[in-house]
XYZ file of C-alpha atoms in Angstrom:
554
model
C 0.000 0.000 0.000
C 3.018 2.315 0.005
C 2.395 3.468 -3.571
C -1.198 4.394 -2.620
C 0.078 6.454 0.284
C 2.623 8.134 -1.976
C -0.070 8.954 -4.545
C -2.267 10.483 -1.833
C 0.613 12.612 -0.566
C 1.532 13.743 -4.061
C -2.070 14.711 -4.808
C -2.290 16.701 -1.572
C 0.926 18.572 -2.340
C -0.010 19.288 -5.938
C -3.547 20.499 -5.166
C -2.565 22.144 -1.845
C -5.393 20.498 0.075
C -6.097 17.390 2.134
C -7.374 14.151 0.590
C -10.885 14.369 2.077
C -11.445 17.881 0.709
C -10.076 16.887 -2.704
C -12.491 13.949 -2.892
C -15.381 16.163 -1.791
C -14.566 18.772 -4.438
C -14.332 16.109 -7.151
C -17.738 14.758 -6.156
C -19.292 18.200 -6.464
C -17.504 18.767 -9.799
C -18.966 15.505 -11.124
C -22.423 16.493 -9.890
C -22.056 19.843 -11.637
C -21.031 18.154 -14.904
C -24.051 15.831 -14.760
C -26.377 18.766 -14.035
C -24.880 20.775 -16.898
C -25.469 17.854 -19.276
C -29.070 17.283 -18.175
C -30.368 20.771 -17.351
C -30.769 23.510 -19.951
C -30.118 26.965 -18.505
C -30.749 30.342 -20.023
C -27.479 32.025 -20.938
C -26.474 34.535 -18.300
C -23.469 35.705 -16.396
C -22.487 34.607 -12.892
C -25.001 35.167 -10.119
C -24.441 37.815 -7.456
C -23.674 35.087 -4.906
C -20.996 33.596 -7.152
C -19.408 36.991 -7.710
C -19.268 37.705 -3.966
C -17.948 34.240 -3.162
C -15.067 34.678 -5.611
C -13.840 37.377 -3.212
C -14.953 36.449 0.332
C -14.076 32.735 0.010
C -10.831 33.379 -1.808
C -7.981 31.243 -0.487
C -5.848 34.356 0.141
C -8.386 37.116 0.835
C -10.969 35.103 2.791
C -9.384 35.316 6.262
C -8.214 38.991 6.014
C -11.761 39.981 4.975
C -13.159 38.074 7.966
C -10.718 39.846 10.294
C -11.683 43.281 8.928
C -15.403 42.505 9.265
C -15.032 41.372 12.889
C -13.006 44.495 13.719
C -15.822 46.634 12.269
C -18.462 44.673 14.198
C -16.701 45.219 17.524
C -15.847 48.837 16.705
C -19.494 49.675 16.020
C -20.823 47.814 19.054
C -18.153 48.825 21.586
C -17.030 52.301 20.563
C -19.862 54.009 18.693
C -23.566 53.186 18.845
C -23.354 50.780 21.793
C -21.184 53.077 23.893
C -23.579 56.034 23.656
C -26.423 54.048 25.217
C -24.123 52.242 27.647
C -22.829 55.576 28.990
C -26.433 56.662 29.490
C -27.222 53.418 31.352
C -24.112 53.462 33.559
C -23.921 57.179 34.343
C -27.603 58.086 34.022
C -29.917 55.195 34.755
C -27.701 53.527 37.371
C -25.755 56.657 38.316
C -26.671 60.067 39.717
C -28.712 61.070 36.677
C -28.524 62.202 33.046
C -28.668 65.700 31.568
C -30.122 65.665 28.042
C -29.896 69.384 27.198
C -27.702 72.259 28.354
C -24.682 70.067 29.000
C -22.172 72.702 27.863
C -23.607 75.336 30.223
C -23.651 72.853 33.093
C -20.062 71.762 32.496
C -18.962 75.411 32.409
C -20.772 76.044 35.708
C -19.125 72.983 37.287
C -15.705 74.143 36.098
C -16.306 77.573 37.595
C -17.527 76.017 40.857
C -14.419 73.834 41.128
C -12.227 76.858 40.459
C -13.860 78.759 43.315
C -13.381 75.780 45.648
C -9.633 75.935 45.067
C -9.535 79.194 47.028
C -9.816 79.535 50.810
C -12.732 81.958 50.443
C -14.560 79.451 48.249
C -14.081 76.634 50.768
C -15.348 78.842 53.595
C -18.371 79.906 51.561
C -19.164 76.300 50.671
C -18.928 75.160 54.304
C -21.113 78.083 55.401
C -23.760 77.139 52.870
C -23.326 80.352 50.860
C -21.952 78.476 47.850
C -23.780 75.501 46.377
C -22.787 72.948 43.786
C -24.535 73.520 40.426
C -27.746 71.533 40.054
C -27.968 69.919 36.574
C -31.759 70.213 36.680
C -31.360 74.022 36.439
C -29.644 73.803 33.043
C -31.962 71.594 31.002
C -33.976 68.395 30.883
C -32.611 66.112 33.586
C -33.680 62.828 35.135
C -32.296 61.377 38.334
C -30.828 57.874 38.436
C -32.290 54.783 40.046
C -29.887 54.895 43.057
C -31.008 58.454 43.875
C -34.709 57.562 43.710
C -34.350 54.317 45.654
C -32.005 55.933 48.182
C -34.500 58.712 48.852
C -37.312 56.198 49.280
C -35.276 54.084 51.722
C -34.464 57.160 53.792
C -38.116 58.234 53.816
C -39.266 54.910 55.285
C -36.436 54.918 57.834
C -34.590 51.855 56.527
C -31.561 50.765 58.531
C -28.160 51.880 57.196
C -27.165 48.295 56.395
C -30.352 47.805 54.369
C -29.622 50.972 52.394
C -26.069 49.785 51.799
C -27.244 46.327 50.689
C -29.759 47.716 48.203
C -27.691 50.617 46.838
C -24.087 49.396 47.062
C -24.851 45.694 46.639
C -27.871 44.980 44.448
C -28.264 48.164 42.370
C -24.532 48.828 41.956
C -23.795 45.168 41.183
C -26.676 44.304 38.863
C -26.617 47.795 37.338
C -22.952 47.418 36.410
C -23.874 44.297 34.423
C -27.142 45.513 32.888
C -25.475 48.745 31.833
C -23.558 46.884 29.119
C -26.674 45.346 27.547
C -26.883 48.096 24.866
C -23.449 47.138 23.561
C -24.455 43.475 23.511
C -27.679 44.271 21.641
C -25.736 46.066 18.899
C -23.123 43.281 18.768
C -25.683 40.479 18.478
C -27.750 42.355 15.882
C -24.649 42.646 13.691
C -23.699 38.994 14.216
C -27.307 37.952 13.555
C -27.262 39.885 10.290
C -24.014 38.202 9.204
C -25.468 34.790 10.031
C -28.799 35.478 8.362
C -27.334 36.798 5.097
C -25.213 33.651 4.667
C -21.751 35.086 5.334
C -21.045 33.090 8.502
C -21.607 29.854 6.586
C -18.784 30.989 4.294
C -16.627 31.700 7.348
C -17.141 28.110 8.520
C -16.025 26.960 5.053
C -12.963 29.241 5.180
C -12.040 28.211 8.731
C -12.341 24.530 7.812
C -9.182 24.946 5.715
C -7.410 26.434 8.723
C -8.805 24.174 11.435
C -8.211 20.990 9.441
C -4.472 21.635 9.492
C -4.597 21.847 13.299
C -6.780 18.856 14.054
C -10.328 20.254 13.912
C -12.965 20.404 11.199
C -15.142 23.315 10.156
C -17.924 21.833 12.283
C -15.981 22.990 15.341
C -16.278 26.590 14.203
C -20.081 26.531 14.544
C -19.967 26.100 18.377
C -17.231 28.749 18.509
C -19.453 31.144 16.598
C -22.316 30.468 19.012
C -19.885 30.951 21.928
C -19.620 34.638 21.031
C -23.112 34.873 22.518
C -23.065 32.326 25.341
C -20.986 29.295 26.234
C -23.967 27.125 27.236
C -25.557 26.702 23.764
C -22.053 26.603 22.271
C -21.160 23.508 24.278
C -24.521 21.943 23.409
C -23.897 22.641 19.697
C -20.959 20.194 19.733
C -23.538 17.386 19.378
C -23.241 17.780 15.592
C -19.597 16.591 15.675
C -19.577 12.828 15.040
C -15.942 12.186 15.968
C -15.861 11.803 19.768
C -12.248 12.992 20.064
C -12.936 16.140 18.031
C -16.135 16.742 19.978
C -14.342 16.395 23.322
C -11.600 18.770 22.235
C -14.114 21.312 20.932
C -15.962 21.282 24.274
C -12.680 21.964 26.065
C -11.699 24.913 23.889
C -14.842 26.567 22.485
C -15.470 28.702 25.610
C -12.141 30.459 25.028
C -14.014 32.674 22.555
C -15.150 35.863 24.383
C -18.867 35.478 25.106
C -21.356 38.266 25.775
C -20.542 38.161 29.483
C -16.838 38.752 28.822
C -17.315 41.809 26.615
C -18.158 44.073 29.608
C -14.946 42.933 31.327
C -12.914 44.006 28.308
C -14.768 47.313 28.021
C -14.524 48.094 31.730
C -10.842 47.290 32.249
C -9.454 48.982 29.151
C -11.963 51.821 29.295
C -10.762 52.368 32.848
C -7.094 52.376 31.835
C -7.947 54.954 29.184
C -9.537 57.178 31.818
C -13.063 56.351 30.688
C -12.294 56.896 27.007
C -13.719 53.704 25.515
C -13.160 54.941 21.967
C -9.401 54.897 22.547
C -9.518 51.142 23.265
C -12.113 49.943 20.756
C -9.522 47.656 19.185
C -9.099 45.564 22.350
C -12.363 43.603 21.961
C -11.629 42.212 18.463
C -8.030 41.538 19.498
C -9.262 39.306 22.308
C -11.719 37.617 19.937
C -8.852 36.573 17.683
C -6.727 35.788 20.745
C -9.418 33.269 21.668
C -9.196 31.739 18.190
C -5.403 31.592 18.460
C -5.656 29.943 21.899
C -8.024 27.331 20.468
C -5.704 26.562 17.547
C -2.689 26.341 19.870
C -4.587 24.032 22.233
C -5.688 21.795 19.367
C -2.155 21.460 18.012
C -0.884 20.464 21.461
C -3.749 18.131 22.365
C -3.689 16.365 18.986
C -0.182 15.116 19.793
C -1.545 13.004 22.655
C -3.011 9.567 22.031
C -6.352 10.496 23.629
C -6.986 13.176 20.981
C -5.054 11.862 17.977
C -6.825 10.692 14.861
C -7.956 11.762 11.406
C -10.228 14.784 11.110
C -13.778 14.068 9.967
C -14.617 15.650 6.579
C -16.787 18.777 6.664
C -19.450 19.054 3.961
C -22.094 21.776 3.945
C -24.339 23.604 1.503
C -23.622 27.318 1.169
C -26.886 29.290 0.998
C -27.494 32.071 -1.488
C -26.758 35.567 -0.184
C -29.949 37.293 0.878
C -31.160 40.003 3.197
C -32.317 38.410 6.469
C -35.693 39.391 7.838
C -35.804 41.853 10.694
C -37.738 39.290 12.740
C -35.034 36.634 12.430
C -32.224 39.065 13.308
C -34.112 40.346 16.350
C -34.949 36.806 17.478
C -31.292 35.818 17.171
C -30.291 38.873 19.211
C -32.987 38.244 21.827
C -32.015 34.594 22.382
C -28.448 35.640 23.163
C -29.278 38.689 25.262
C -31.957 36.826 27.191
C -29.489 34.371 28.721
C -27.365 37.338 29.781
C -30.375 39.095 31.346
C -31.584 35.917 33.074
C -28.184 35.427 34.694
C -28.160 39.110 35.694
C -31.528 38.606 37.383
C -30.653 35.339 39.122
C -27.000 34.396 39.517
C -25.752 37.996 39.460
C -28.513 39.127 41.832
C -27.453 36.514 44.372
C -23.760 37.125 43.680
C -24.238 40.849 44.341
C -25.649 40.136 47.782
C -22.886 37.642 48.566
C -20.247 40.106 47.403
C -21.849 42.877 49.467
C -21.786 40.610 52.543
C -18.136 39.749 52.015
C -17.310 43.448 51.565
C -19.254 44.825 54.519
C -18.707 42.143 57.160
C -15.387 41.304 58.703
C -13.153 41.371 61.758
C -12.351 44.749 63.313
C -10.709 45.278 66.707
C -11.128 41.628 67.631
C -14.829 41.298 66.855
C -16.818 40.108 63.824
C -19.749 42.050 62.441
C -20.938 44.801 60.121
C -18.061 47.177 59.413
C -18.457 50.885 59.998
C -18.006 52.860 56.729
C -16.759 55.814 58.796
C -13.590 53.892 59.651
C -10.685 54.772 57.344
C -10.027 52.016 54.809
C -12.626 49.831 56.501
C -12.760 47.608 53.430
C -9.340 46.142 54.272
C -10.937 44.474 57.311
C -13.654 42.759 55.248
C -14.012 39.057 54.493
C -13.475 39.789 50.819
C -10.140 41.443 51.550
C -9.156 38.473 53.697
C -10.056 36.004 50.947
C -8.275 38.083 48.322
C -5.146 38.443 50.444
C -5.189 34.706 51.184
C -5.044 33.857 47.472
C -3.101 36.881 46.239
C 0.190 34.975 46.127
C -1.257 32.690 43.446
C -2.068 35.602 41.137
C 0.890 37.823 42.015
C 3.088 36.355 39.230
C 0.307 37.304 36.788
C 0.572 40.989 37.706
C -2.593 41.452 39.768
C -1.570 40.437 43.259
C -3.667 43.025 45.122
C -6.794 41.619 46.711
C -9.334 43.592 44.615
C -8.635 42.030 41.184
C -8.065 38.661 42.879
C -11.520 38.890 44.467
C -13.007 39.857 41.097
C -11.339 36.866 39.412
C -12.640 34.500 42.102
C -16.181 35.789 41.643
C -15.823 35.127 37.905
C -15.837 31.369 38.505
C -19.543 31.626 39.393
C -20.415 33.913 36.478
C -18.195 36.060 34.279
C -20.616 38.953 34.699
C -19.834 38.830 38.430
C -16.354 40.189 37.667
C -17.923 43.441 36.505
C -20.266 43.323 39.501
C -17.391 42.936 41.945
C -15.380 45.694 40.288
C -18.407 47.984 40.328
C -19.020 47.372 44.024
C -15.342 47.761 44.914
C -15.003 50.957 42.885
C -17.982 52.514 44.641
C -17.183 51.489 48.208
C -15.152 54.564 49.038
C -17.046 57.867 49.062
C -14.467 59.440 46.779
C -15.263 56.847 44.106
C -18.454 58.325 42.739
C -20.404 57.070 39.734
C -18.352 59.120 37.255
C -16.574 56.890 34.753
C -13.246 58.708 35.027
C -13.161 58.303 38.818
C -14.101 54.630 38.640
C -11.487 54.192 35.935
C -8.815 55.766 38.114
C -9.753 53.415 40.979
C -9.511 50.323 38.809
C -6.331 51.555 37.156
C -4.562 51.545 40.518
C -5.116 47.783 40.752
C -2.730 47.091 37.849
C 0.945 48.154 37.847
C 1.066 48.456 34.049
C -0.779 47.668 30.835
C 0.761 44.180 30.735
C -0.915 43.394 34.077
C -4.303 44.518 32.726
C -3.800 42.354 29.627
C -2.823 39.447 31.874
C -5.979 39.948 33.985
C -8.146 39.831 30.882
C -6.307 36.869 29.352
C -6.763 34.784 32.492
C -10.448 35.607 32.929
C -11.198 35.056 29.237
C -9.351 31.736 28.839
C -10.031 30.064 32.195
C -13.030 27.824 32.905
C -16.382 29.422 32.019
C -19.340 30.230 34.283
C -21.094 27.613 36.409
C -23.907 27.232 33.874
C -21.446 26.430 31.063
C -19.415 24.139 33.347
C -22.578 22.194 34.200
C -23.316 21.872 30.481
C -19.766 20.624 29.890
C -20.256 17.928 32.530
C -23.518 16.877 30.879
C -22.030 16.710 27.364
C -18.767 15.041 28.388
C -20.630 12.191 30.137
C -17.361 11.311 31.815
C -16.217 12.577 35.180
C -12.578 11.975 34.245
C -12.731 14.004 31.024
C -14.816 16.731 32.641
C -12.281 17.405 35.388
C -9.444 17.160 32.884
C -11.166 19.831 30.770
C -11.628 22.187 33.740
C -8.038 21.635 34.897
C -6.646 22.177 31.391
C -8.602 25.412 30.893
C -7.325 26.951 34.121
C -3.726 25.746 33.812
C -3.584 26.926 30.192
C -5.052 30.320 31.132
C -2.571 30.691 34.002
C 0.419 29.806 31.830
C -0.534 32.177 29.007
C -1.285 34.996 31.472
C 2.081 34.458 33.159
C 3.857 34.799 29.809
C 1.840 37.905 28.913
C 2.656 39.748 32.133
C 6.234 38.651 32.746
C 7.474 39.017 29.178
C 5.323 42.109 28.593
C 6.769 43.785 31.690
C 10.308 43.102 30.488
C 9.444 44.732 27.177
C 8.088 47.730 29.117
C 11.382 48.042 31.005
C 10.938 45.892 34.119
C 13.948 43.916 35.406
C 14.307 40.201 34.678
C 13.427 37.927 37.616
C 12.309 34.424 38.547
C 8.873 35.084 37.071
C 10.481 35.972 33.749
C 12.461 32.727 33.808
C 9.291 30.736 34.532
C 7.455 32.498 31.699
C 10.356 31.755 29.330
C 10.233 28.064 30.268
C 6.468 27.935 29.671
C 6.921 29.664 26.319
C 9.638 27.194 25.321
C 7.406 24.284 26.352
C 4.533 25.633 24.246
C 6.843 26.097 21.274
C 8.224 22.564 21.739
C 4.722 21.096 21.788
C 3.775 23.285 18.845
C 6.610 22.088 16.592
C 7.078 18.628 18.072
C 6.731 15.780 15.590
C 3.411 14.020 15.932
C 4.273 10.654 17.569
C 1.049 9.113 16.223
C 1.487 10.210 12.615
C 2.511 6.745 11.426
C -0.374 5.200 13.337
C -2.787 7.506 11.485
C -1.283 6.467 8.128
C -1.708 2.827 9.026
C -5.347 3.390 9.847
C -5.885 5.259 6.579
C -4.214 2.418 4.609
C -6.494 -0.136 6.212
C -9.533 1.961 5.343
C -8.270 2.372 1.758
C -7.682 -1.349 1.485
C-alpha cells in the first residue's frame, strides 16, 4: 500500500489540500457536470452570490476579509452606537442622573464652581452654605438615576443603614454594572445575527475549515465557537453535531475560550478604565481578544492532537452554502434576543445573588477583635472585610500574573460563578469609598490603581477570558462530556492553560516595558519554550494515522 500512500501525498501537495477535501470537491464537480449535461439553462453571467464568493471565500483574501469585518463589528458595538447608550445606562440610569440638554452650560458652571473651591474663600463659603454645587436640573432636561430615587425612598421609610447599603451598594450597583452593558451586547448580536442570516457566517465556517483541518479540527468545530460569542452554554450543546468523539471532546474543552457576551463588559470596563473612561481609545481591544481566543483554540488543538487520547484523522466537513440574501428583521431580532436573554436571566438570578454575597463579604469582617458589620466611617474599613481576607489569602497565586492586590483577585474568584460577576465585583469595589463616585473617570482611576502596568491589565483579561467558564457552562460541559474523568481534565486544562498564558503575557510584557528580569520571567520563558516545543514537536502518532488510513483504503 506504500504506492497508494505516496499517490495520496503527491495529490495533496499538488492540489494544496487534504485528501478528504479533494475527494469532496471532485464529487461536487462531477455532480455539476451531470447537471450541466441534463439541465438547460438560459445564458447569463455569474449570479451575485458567485461573484461575492469569488472574493470572500478566496484562499488568500478570505481570512483577512473576515478579520476586517469582525473588527468593524466590535468597533461599532463597543465604541460608537453601543457606547452612547451604555454611557447613558451606567452614568444616568444607574448613576446620579442624566442631563439631556444644556450640558455645555452645566459643564462650564461645574468648572467655575471647582475653580472657586480651590480658594480659601470658596471653601469657607461652601462650608457656610453660601456656595452651592450647580444643580444639573437648572440647566436643562434632567432625570435622576435609580440609586437616587431608591435611596431617597429608603431614607423616607427609615430603613436601617445596612439595608440601604445592601440595596444601593450591593444589588443596584452590582446588577446595574452588568445591565449597563446590555446596549453594547444588543448592537453586537444584531450585527452577528445579520451576518449569520445573510449567509456570510456559513462561508466563514467553510474558510475556517481549511485552517482548522491543518490543526486537528474540522469546520464543524467553528459553529460552536461562533455560538460561543453569545453564550458558552448553547455553544457547548452545539458540539452534538460533531460525530468524531475525540474532536467533539476537544471542541468542548476549547470553544469557551471565545469571548462570550458576558466577557465583553470585562474588556470594556478594564481597558476603558485604563484609558480614563475613554472607551473609543480602546475599541480595538475587543476584536483583538476575539482573535486571541481563536489563536488559543488553535494552539490548544495542536498540542492536544499530539496526545493519544486526541489523535486521529479529522472528519470531513461538507455543507451547503446558501445564497446571499437580506435576512428578515424578525429573524435578526430573534437571534439577538435569544443571546441577550441568557445574559439578562443570569443578571436577574445568579448575578442578583452574587451581588448580595459580594456585598456581605465586603461589609462584614473582623475589626478590633470582633466580627460584624463594618463601619463605613472607619478609614479604609474595606481592608478588614471578608473579601479582603479572601483576596489576600489567594493573592500569592495571582501575584506572578501581575494582579496580586486583593481587589482584582476577588473579582477573578467571583468570575468562577459567572463572568458577569467580575464586573459586579469591580463595580461594588469601585464605589465602596465615598471618593469613588459614579463618574466613569473616577471609577477608571480606581480600577487603574489595581494594575501596575498595561501588561498586568492584559494578563488579567487573558486569564479571565481563557479560564473555565461560568457555572452554567461548566454544568453543560459535565452533561455533554458524560465522563467525570474528562470533565475534570477539561476544567483543569482550561485553568492551567489560562494561568500559563497569562504568566507569559505579564512577565514578558513587563520586560518589554522596562521591568527587570526575575524568577517570574524565567518561569514564563520556560512555559513559552514548552509551548513552542509542543507546537513544533513531531506528531508521535502520525505513522499510526497512516496505518489506519491504509487499512480503510484497502
